[in-house]
Amino acid sequence: MKLKNDLLIRTALGEKVDRPPVWLMRQAGRILPQYRALRGKLSGFKELVETPHLAAEVTIQPVDELGVDAAIIFSDILVIPEAMGLTYEMVEKKGPLFPETIKSGADIDKLISGADAASHLKYVYDALETTVKELDGRVPLIGFAGAPWTILAYMVEGSGSKTFSKAKKFLYAEPALAHQLLQKITDTTIAYLKLKVKSGANLIQVFDSWAGILSPIQFRTFALPYLKQIATAIDNVPVTVFAKGAWFAYQDLEHVDCNVVGIDWNTPPMYAKTWLKTKVCQGNLDPCQLYGHPDEVRAAALKMVKEFGGKHIANLGHGVYPDTPLDNVRVFVDTIKGYSY
Ligand code: CP3
């Protein structure tokens, strides 16, 4: 499918562009009334994720409604543990819950991995294909997965957590088992992302949402090698790595075979640019900035764009919060679209 708006892809590939492309992490779902209306009619989050034509509808809503320069497929990072044999529930107002967690080598041995596991996710590939057809080349479609460390964190912890101390304990106490599990997740993720590209994803983003709770040595040992394997394995489309909170690892990320590095809102653009010389940066407005006065939103968006000064994909520093005023999201998007270098 030929893209009519390929600004995101050209920017990710390092080409010179007139303005930064703009989209928002977690734009599909949460903030749009259309999403909440559809979601209210269904049994739950998983029904939406697992029904391709509905997932496609939710994926396209922000393109219609906000005019962003990219769509991101509506899904979740937790479909991977499920495909490997560890099912999750999405508890209303609480978040993910794994009835079974990984505690031992025997638990890891039971998991399926690689192409076998990835073959269980046909509903995701179907959702991508439907979305590509319906988007008709209007904007690129982003496919994504969780990074192996972040996925391990949920598989061991069993739910969200402020500290993920059970998961971190697993790394310190059972390093050999941790590596076994990380490799199984990596093999599955690579097979999965290759199928996503085959189904029409124009760019792949890997979310390492819990990178920032690792020590620099733990990140180098348990996160980086697996991120590298994934980035190297994906061909034909640009790759974004978003290791949230991992400012301490930018020297390492500079050497990962990806095109774009996601920057969270704690990191000054100048700092990111200093270490990430060969990468395009994505981010990094504080999601909470969108609760401010529209004039402040506009000023902050412009300040961000100027500070990055090119080689930049405009976005937030993490996902948009569900109760963000939609008008301010529009101010953010329109400010970027009105900018020119
Ligand atoms: O970016 C997008 O809009 C695409 C869709 C998307 C979802 N989850 C839909 C979702 C993406 C890219 C994700 C990734 C994801 N999921 C991450 C990595 C990104 C990040 O934010 O750090 C993580 C850690 C998860 C795990 C997860 N899924 C949690 C912790 C929760 C509960 C809290 C929350 O975010 O609402 C989810 C649920 C989830 N995933 C929702 C949506 C729209 C809300 C569920 C609902 O509608 O009831």
CSV table of C-alpha atoms and ligand atoms in Angstrom, one decimal:
chain,number,residue,atom,x,y,z
A,1,MET,CA,0.0,0.0,0.0
A,2,LYS,CA,1.5,3.3,-1.1
A,3,LEU,CA,1.4,5.9,1.8
A,4,LYS,CA,-0.1,9.3,1.1
A,5,ASN,CA,1.4,10.7,4.3
A,6,ASP,CA,4.8,9.1,4.8
A,7,LEU,CA,6.3,11.8,7.0
A,8,LEU,CA,6.8,9.5,10.0
A,9,ILE,CA,8.7,7.0,7.9
A,10,ARG,CA,10.9,9.5,6.1
A,11,THR,CA,11.7,11.1,9.5
A,12,ALA,CA,12.5,7.8,11.1
A,13,LEU,CA,14.8,7.0,8.2
A,14,GLY,CA,16.7,10.2,8.9
A,15,GLU,CA,15.5,12.2,5.8
A,16,LYS,CA,15.2,15.9,6.0
A,17,VAL,CA,11.6,17.0,6.5
A,18,ASP,CA,9.7,20.3,6.7
A,19,ARG,CA,8.2,19.6,10.2
A,20,PRO,CA,8.2,16.8,12.7
A,21,PRO,CA,5.5,14.1,12.4
A,22,VAL,CA,3.2,13.9,15.4
A,23,TRP,CA,1.3,11.1,17.2
A,24,LEU,CA,0.6,10.1,20.8
A,25,MET,CA,1.6,6.9,22.6
A,26,ARG,CA,-1.7,5.3,23.8
A,27,GLN,CA,-3.7,7.4,21.4
A,28,ALA,CA,-5.9,4.4,20.5
A,29,GLY,CA,-8.4,4.1,23.2
A,30,ARG,CA,-8.7,5.8,26.5
A,31,ILE,CA,-9.0,9.5,25.5
A,32,LEU,CA,-11.7,9.3,22.8
A,33,PRO,CA,-15.4,9.3,23.6
A,34,GLN,CA,-15.9,7.0,20.5
A,35,TYR,CA,-13.6,4.5,22.1
A,36,ARG,CA,-15.4,4.6,25.5
A,37,ALA,CA,-18.8,4.2,23.8
A,38,LEU,CA,-17.6,1.1,21.8
A,39,ARG,CA,-15.8,-0.3,24.9
A,40,GLY,CA,-19.0,0.1,27.0
A,41,LYS,CA,-20.9,-2.2,24.7
A,42,LEU,CA,-18.4,-5.1,25.0
A,43,SER,CA,-17.7,-7.7,27.6
A,44,GLY,CA,-14.2,-6.2,28.3
A,45,PHE,CA,-10.9,-5.0,26.9
A,46,LYS,CA,-9.9,-8.4,25.6
A,47,GLU,CA,-12.9,-8.7,23.4
A,48,LEU,CA,-11.9,-5.5,21.7
A,49,VAL,CA,-8.3,-6.7,21.3
A,50,GLU,CA,-9.4,-10.0,19.9
A,51,THR,CA,-12.0,-8.8,17.4
A,52,PRO,CA,-10.1,-7.6,14.4
A,53,HIS,CA,-12.7,-5.3,12.8
A,54,LEU,CA,-13.3,-3.6,16.2
A,55,ALA,CA,-9.5,-3.3,16.9
A,56,ALA,CA,-9.1,-1.7,13.4
A,57,GLU,CA,-12.0,0.7,14.1
A,58,VAL,CA,-10.3,1.9,17.4
A,59,THR,CA,-7.0,2.1,15.7
A,60,ILE,CA,-8.3,4.5,13.1
A,61,GLN,CA,-10.4,6.7,15.4
A,62,PRO,CA,-7.5,9.0,16.4
A,63,VAL,CA,-6.5,9.5,12.8
A,64,ASP,CA,-10.0,10.7,11.9
A,65,GLU,CA,-10.5,12.6,15.1
A,66,LEU,CA,-7.1,14.2,15.8
A,67,GLY,CA,-5.4,14.2,12.4
A,68,VAL,CA,-2.2,12.5,13.8
A,69,ASP,CA,0.5,11.4,11.4
A,70,ALA,CA,0.4,7.7,12.4
A,71,ALA,CA,-1.9,5.0,13.6
A,72,ILE,CA,-0.8,2.5,16.2
A,73,ILE,CA,-2.6,-0.9,16.2
A,74,PHE,CA,-5.0,-1.4,19.1
A,75,SER,CA,-3.7,-4.3,21.1
A,76,ASP,CA,-1.6,-4.9,24.2
A,77,ILE,CA,1.9,-6.0,25.0
A,78,LEU,CA,0.4,-8.8,27.1
A,79,VAL,CA,-0.8,-10.8,24.2
A,80,ILE,CA,2.8,-12.2,24.1
A,81,PRO,CA,2.8,-13.9,27.5
A,82,GLU,CA,-0.7,-15.2,26.7
A,83,ALA,CA,0.5,-16.7,23.4
A,84,MET,CA,3.3,-18.4,25.3
A,85,GLY,CA,0.8,-20.0,27.7
A,86,LEU,CA,0.3,-17.5,30.5
A,87,THR,CA,-3.1,-16.0,30.2
A,88,TYR,CA,-3.9,-12.5,31.6
A,89,GLU,CA,-7.1,-10.8,32.7
A,90,MET,CA,-7.7,-7.1,32.4
A,91,VAL,CA,-9.4,-6.1,35.6
A,92,GLU,CA,-11.6,-3.0,35.3
A,93,LYS,CA,-10.0,0.1,36.8
A,94,LYS,CA,-7.1,-2.0,38.1
A,95,GLY,CA,-5.1,-3.3,35.1
A,96,PRO,CA,-3.6,-6.6,34.1
A,97,LEU,CA,-3.6,-9.7,36.3
A,98,PHE,CA,-1.9,-13.0,35.7
A,99,PRO,CA,-3.6,-15.8,37.6
A,100,GLU,CA,-0.4,-17.9,37.2
A,101,THR,CA,3.0,-16.4,37.3
A,102,ILE,CA,6.6,-17.7,36.6
A,103,LYS,CA,8.4,-18.9,39.7
A,104,SER,CA,10.6,-21.8,38.6
A,105,GLY,CA,12.5,-23.4,35.8
A,106,ALA,CA,9.6,-25.9,35.4
A,107,ASP,CA,7.3,-23.0,34.8
A,108,ILE,CA,9.6,-21.7,32.0
A,109,ASP,CA,10.0,-25.1,30.4
A,110,LYS,CA,6.2,-25.3,30.1
A,111,LEU,CA,6.0,-22.1,28.0
A,112,ILE,CA,5.9,-22.3,24.2
A,113,SER,CA,8.0,-19.9,22.3
A,114,GLY,CA,9.1,-18.6,18.9
A,115,ALA,CA,7.0,-19.2,15.8
A,116,ASP,CA,4.8,-21.7,17.6
A,117,ALA,CA,3.7,-19.1,20.1
A,118,ALA,CA,3.5,-16.3,17.6
A,119,SER,CA,1.1,-18.5,15.5
A,120,HIS,CA,-1.5,-18.1,18.3
A,121,LEU,CA,-1.9,-14.4,17.5
A,122,LYS,CA,-3.8,-14.6,14.3
A,123,TYR,CA,-6.4,-12.0,15.6
A,124,VAL,CA,-3.6,-9.4,15.7
A,125,TYR,CA,-2.4,-10.1,12.2
A,126,ASP,CA,-6.0,-9.9,11.0
A,127,ALA,CA,-6.5,-6.6,12.8
A,128,LEU,CA,-3.4,-5.2,11.0
A,129,GLU,CA,-4.6,-6.4,7.6
A,130,THR,CA,-8.0,-4.9,8.1
A,131,THR,CA,-6.6,-1.6,9.4
A,132,VAL,CA,-4.2,-1.3,6.4
A,133,LYS,CA,-7.1,-1.8,4.1
A,134,GLU,CA,-9.3,0.7,5.9
A,135,LEU,CA,-6.6,3.3,6.3
A,136,ASP,CA,-6.0,3.2,2.6
A,137,GLY,CA,-2.5,4.7,2.9
A,138,ARG,CA,-3.7,7.8,4.7
A,139,VAL,CA,-0.9,7.4,7.4
A,140,PRO,CA,1.6,4.7,8.4
A,141,LEU,CA,0.5,1.9,10.8
A,142,ILE,CA,2.8,1.3,13.8
A,143,GLY,CA,3.1,-2.3,15.1
A,144,PHE,CA,4.5,-2.8,18.6
A,145,ALA,CA,5.6,-5.3,21.3
A,146,GLY,CA,6.8,-5.1,24.8
A,147,ALA,CA,10.5,-5.5,25.4
A,148,PRO,CA,11.6,-8.8,26.9
A,149,TRP,CA,12.4,-7.3,30.3
A,150,THR,CA,9.1,-5.5,30.6
A,151,ILE,CA,7.2,-8.7,29.6
A,152,LEU,CA,9.2,-10.8,32.1
A,153,ALA,CA,8.3,-8.2,34.7
A,154,TYR,CA,4.6,-8.9,34.2
A,155,MET,CA,5.1,-12.7,33.9
A,156,VAL,CA,6.9,-12.8,37.3
A,157,GLU,CA,5.1,-10.1,39.2
A,158,GLY,CA,1.7,-11.1,38.0
A,159,SER,CA,0.3,-7.6,37.9
A,160,GLY,CA,1.4,-4.0,37.7
A,161,SER,CA,3.5,-2.7,40.6
A,162,LYS,CA,5.3,0.5,41.6
A,163,THR,CA,8.6,-1.2,42.2
A,164,PHE,CA,8.4,-4.6,40.4
A,165,SER,CA,10.5,-5.9,43.2
A,166,LYS,CA,9.5,-9.5,42.7
A,167,ALA,CA,10.6,-9.3,39.1
A,168,LYS,CA,13.9,-7.5,40.0
A,169,LYS,CA,14.5,-10.1,42.7
A,170,PHE,CA,14.1,-12.8,40.0
A,171,LEU,CA,17.0,-11.2,38.1
A,172,TYR,CA,19.3,-11.1,41.1
A,173,ALA,CA,18.3,-14.4,42.6
A,174,GLU,CA,17.8,-16.5,39.5
A,175,PRO,CA,19.9,-14.9,36.7
A,176,ALA,CA,20.2,-18.1,34.7
A,177,LEU,CA,16.4,-18.7,34.7
A,178,ALA,CA,15.9,-15.0,33.9
A,179,HIS,CA,18.1,-15.4,30.8
A,180,GLN,CA,16.2,-18.5,29.8
A,181,LEU,CA,12.9,-16.7,30.1
A,182,LEU,CA,14.1,-13.6,28.4
A,183,GLN,CA,15.4,-15.6,25.4
A,184,LYS,CA,12.0,-17.4,25.1
A,185,ILE,CA,10.2,-14.1,25.1
A,186,THR,CA,12.7,-12.7,22.6
A,187,ASP,CA,12.3,-15.6,20.2
A,188,THR,CA,8.5,-15.2,20.4
A,189,THR,CA,8.6,-11.4,20.0
A,190,ILE,CA,10.9,-11.6,16.9
A,191,ALA,CA,8.5,-14.1,15.2
A,192,TYR,CA,5.5,-12.0,16.2
A,193,LEU,CA,7.0,-8.7,14.9
A,194,LYS,CA,8.1,-10.2,11.6
A,195,LEU,CA,4.5,-11.4,11.1
A,196,LYS,CA,3.2,-7.9,12.0
A,197,VAL,CA,5.5,-6.4,9.3
A,198,LYS,CA,4.2,-9.1,6.9
A,199,SER,CA,0.6,-8.1,7.8
A,200,GLY,CA,1.3,-4.4,7.0
A,201,ALA,CA,3.0,-2.6,9.9
A,202,ASN,CA,5.1,0.2,8.5
A,203,LEU,CA,7.2,0.8,11.6
A,204,ILE,CA,7.8,-1.2,14.8
A,205,GLN,CA,8.0,0.2,18.3
A,206,VAL,CA,9.4,-1.8,21.2
A,207,PHE,CA,8.1,-0.6,24.6
A,208,ASP,CA,10.5,-1.2,27.5
A,209,SER,CA,8.2,0.6,29.9
A,210,TRP,CA,10.1,-0.7,33.1
A,211,ALA,CA,13.6,-0.1,31.8
A,212,GLY,CA,14.1,2.8,34.2
A,213,ILE,CA,13.7,0.7,37.4
A,214,LEU,CA,16.8,-1.4,36.5
A,215,SER,CA,20.3,-0.4,37.6
A,216,PRO,CA,22.6,0.4,34.7
A,217,ILE,CA,24.3,-3.0,35.1
A,218,GLN,CA,21.0,-4.9,35.2
A,219,PHE,CA,19.9,-3.0,32.1
A,220,ARG,CA,23.1,-4.0,30.3
A,221,THR,CA,22.7,-7.6,31.4
A,222,PHE,CA,19.0,-8.3,31.2
A,223,ALA,CA,17.5,-5.7,28.9
A,224,LEU,CA,20.0,-4.5,26.3
A,225,PRO,CA,21.1,-7.8,24.7
A,226,TYR,CA,17.5,-8.8,24.0
A,227,LEU,CA,16.5,-5.4,22.7
A,228,LYS,CA,19.5,-5.7,20.4
A,229,GLN,CA,18.4,-9.1,19.1
A,230,ILE,CA,15.0,-7.8,18.3
A,231,ALA,CA,16.1,-4.6,16.6
A,232,THR,CA,18.6,-6.5,14.5
A,233,ALA,CA,16.1,-9.1,13.5
A,234,ILE,CA,13.5,-6.7,12.1
A,235,ASP,CA,14.1,-5.8,8.5
A,236,ASN,CA,12.3,-3.7,5.9
A,237,VAL,CA,10.7,-1.2,8.3
A,238,PRO,CA,12.2,1.3,10.8
A,239,VAL,CA,12.4,0.4,14.4
A,240,THR,CA,11.8,2.5,17.5
A,241,VAL,CA,13.1,1.5,20.9
A,242,PHE,CA,11.4,3.2,23.9
A,243,ALA,CA,13.3,2.3,27.0
A,244,LYS,CA,11.4,4.5,29.5
A,245,GLY,CA,13.6,6.0,32.2
A,246,ALA,CA,16.8,4.6,30.7
A,247,TRP,CA,18.7,7.9,30.2
A,248,PHE,CA,21.7,6.1,31.8
A,249,ALA,CA,21.8,3.7,28.8
A,250,TYR,CA,21.8,6.1,25.9
A,251,GLN,CA,25.4,5.3,25.1
A,252,ASP,CA,24.3,1.7,24.7
A,253,LEU,CA,21.1,2.5,22.8
A,254,GLU,CA,23.2,4.5,20.3
A,255,HIS,CA,24.7,1.1,19.3
A,256,VAL,CA,21.3,-0.8,19.0
A,257,ASP,CA,20.3,-1.4,15.4
A,258,CYS,CA,17.2,0.9,15.6
A,259,ASN,CA,16.3,4.1,13.8
A,260,VAL,CA,14.4,5.9,16.6
A,261,VAL,CA,14.8,6.1,20.3
A,262,GLY,CA,11.9,7.2,22.5
A,263,ILE,CA,12.7,9.9,25.1
A,264,ASP,CA,10.7,10.2,28.3
A,265,TRP,CA,9.8,13.6,29.8
A,266,ASN,CA,12.4,13.5,32.5
A,267,THR,CA,15.2,13.7,29.9
A,268,PRO,CA,16.2,17.1,28.5
A,269,PRO,CA,16.3,17.0,24.7
A,270,MET,CA,19.9,18.4,24.7
A,271,TYR,CA,21.0,15.4,26.8
A,272,ALA,CA,19.3,12.9,24.4
A,273,LYS,CA,20.8,14.6,21.4
A,274,THR,CA,24.3,14.6,22.9
A,275,TRP,CA,24.3,10.8,23.3
A,276,LEU,CA,22.0,9.7,20.5
A,277,LYS,CA,24.0,11.2,17.6
A,278,THR,CA,22.9,8.7,14.9
A,279,LYS,CA,19.3,8.3,16.0
A,280,VAL,CA,16.1,10.1,15.5
A,281,CYS,CA,14.4,11.1,18.9
A,282,GLN,CA,10.8,10.6,19.7
A,283,GLY,CA,9.0,12.4,22.5
A,284,ASN,CA,9.0,13.9,25.0
A,285,LEU,CA,6.3,16.3,26.3
A,286,ASP,CA,5.2,15.5,29.9
A,287,PRO,CA,1.7,13.9,29.4
A,288,CYS,CA,0.6,16.0,32.4
A,289,GLN,CA,1.4,19.2,30.5
A,290,LEU,CA,-1.8,18.5,28.6
A,291,TYR,CA,-3.8,19.3,31.7
A,292,GLY,CA,-2.5,22.9,31.6
A,293,HIS,CA,-3.9,26.0,29.9
A,294,PRO,CA,-4.0,25.6,26.0
A,295,ASP,CA,-1.5,28.6,25.7
A,296,GLU,CA,0.9,26.7,27.9
A,297,VAL,CA,0.4,23.5,25.9
A,298,ARG,CA,1.2,25.4,22.7
A,299,ALA,CA,4.3,27.0,24.2
A,300,ALA,CA,5.6,23.8,25.6
A,301,ALA,CA,5.1,21.9,22.3
A,302,LEU,CA,7.0,24.6,20.4
A,303,LYS,CA,9.8,24.7,23.0
A,304,MET,CA,10.1,20.9,22.6
A,305,VAL,CA,10.2,21.0,18.8
A,306,LYS,CA,12.8,23.8,18.8
A,307,GLU,CA,15.0,22.0,21.4
A,308,PHE,CA,15.1,18.8,19.4
A,309,GLY,CA,15.7,20.9,16.3
A,310,GLY,CA,15.1,18.2,13.6
A,311,LYS,CA,15.6,14.4,13.5
A,312,HIS,CA,12.5,14.3,15.8
A,313,ILE,CA,9.1,12.7,16.0
A,314,ALA,CA,6.8,14.8,18.2
A,315,ASN,CA,5.1,12.7,20.9
A,316,LEU,CA,4.6,12.6,24.7
A,317,GLY,CA,7.2,11.3,27.0
A,318,HIS,CA,4.8,8.4,27.9
A,319,GLY,CA,1.2,7.4,27.1
A,320,VAL,CA,-1.5,10.0,27.2
A,321,TYR,CA,-3.6,9.7,30.3
A,322,PRO,CA,-7.3,8.7,30.0
A,323,ASP,CA,-8.7,11.9,31.5
A,324,THR,CA,-6.7,14.3,29.3
A,325,PRO,CA,-8.8,17.2,27.9
A,326,LEU,CA,-9.3,16.3,24.2
A,327,ASP,CA,-9.1,20.0,23.2
A,328,ASN,CA,-5.6,20.2,24.6
A,329,VAL,CA,-4.6,17.0,22.7
A,330,ARG,CA,-5.8,18.9,19.6
A,331,VAL,CA,-3.8,22.0,20.5
A,332,PHE,CA,-0.7,19.8,20.8
A,333,VAL,CA,-1.2,18.0,17.5
A,334,ASP,CA,-2.2,21.2,15.6
A,335,THR,CA,0.7,23.2,17.0
A,336,ILE,CA,3.2,20.6,15.7
A,337,LYS,CA,1.4,20.4,12.3
A,338,GLY,CA,1.5,24.2,12.0
A,339,TYR,CA,5.3,24.3,12.7
A,340,SER,CA,7.9,24.5,10.0
A,341,TYR,CA,11.7,24.1,10.5
B,1,CP3,O1,-0.8,3.2,21.9
B,1,CP3,C1,-1.9,2.8,21.7
B,1,CP3,O2,-2.9,3.5,21.8
B,1,CP3,C2,-2.1,1.3,21.2
B,1,CP3,C3,-2.7,0.5,22.2
B,1,CP3,C4,-1.9,0.1,23.4
B,1,CP3,C5,-2.5,-0.5,24.6
B,1,CP3,N1,-1.6,-0.9,25.4
B,1,CP3,C6,-4.0,-0.5,24.8
B,1,CP3,C7,-4.5,-0.5,26.1
B,1,CP3,C8,-0.5,-0.1,23.6
B,1,CP3,C9,0.7,0.4,22.7
B,1,CP3,C10,-0.3,-0.7,24.9
B,1,CP3,C11,1.0,-1.0,25.4
B,1,CP3,C12,1.1,-1.4,26.8
B,1,CP3,N2,0.3,-2.2,27.6
B,1,CP3,C13,2.3,-1.1,27.6
B,1,CP3,C14,3.5,-0.3,27.1
B,1,CP3,C15,3.3,1.1,27.0
B,1,CP3,C16,3.2,1.9,28.3
B,1,CP3,O3,2.2,2.5,28.6
B,1,CP3,O4,4.2,1.8,29.1
B,1,CP3,C17,2.1,-1.6,28.9
B,1,CP3,C18,3.0,-1.5,30.1
B,1,CP3,C19,0.8,-2.3,28.9
B,1,CP3,C20,0.2,-3.1,29.9
B,1,CP3,C21,-1.2,-2.6,30.3
B,1,CP3,N3,-2.3,-2.6,29.5
B,1,CP3,C22,-1.5,-1.9,31.5
B,1,CP3,C23,-0.6,-1.7,32.7
B,1,CP3,C24,-2.9,-1.6,31.4
B,1,CP3,C25,-3.8,-1.0,32.5
B,1,CP3,C26,-3.6,0.4,32.7
B,1,CP3,C27,-3.9,1.3,31.4
B,1,CP3,O5,-3.0,1.6,30.7
B,1,CP3,O6,-5.1,1.6,31.2
B,1,CP3,C28,-3.3,-2.0,30.1
B,1,CP3,C29,-4.7,-1.8,29.6
B,1,CP3,C30,-4.8,-1.1,28.3
B,1,CP3,N4,-4.0,-1.3,27.2
B,1,CP3,C31,-5.9,-0.2,28.0
B,1,CP3,C32,-5.7,0.2,26.6
B,1,CP3,C33,-6.5,1.1,25.8
B,1,CP3,C34,-7.0,0.3,28.9
B,1,CP3,C35,-8.0,-0.8,29.1
B,1,CP3,C36,-9.4,-0.5,28.8
B,1,CP3,O7,-9.7,0.2,27.8
B,1,CP3,O8,-10.2,-0.9,29.7
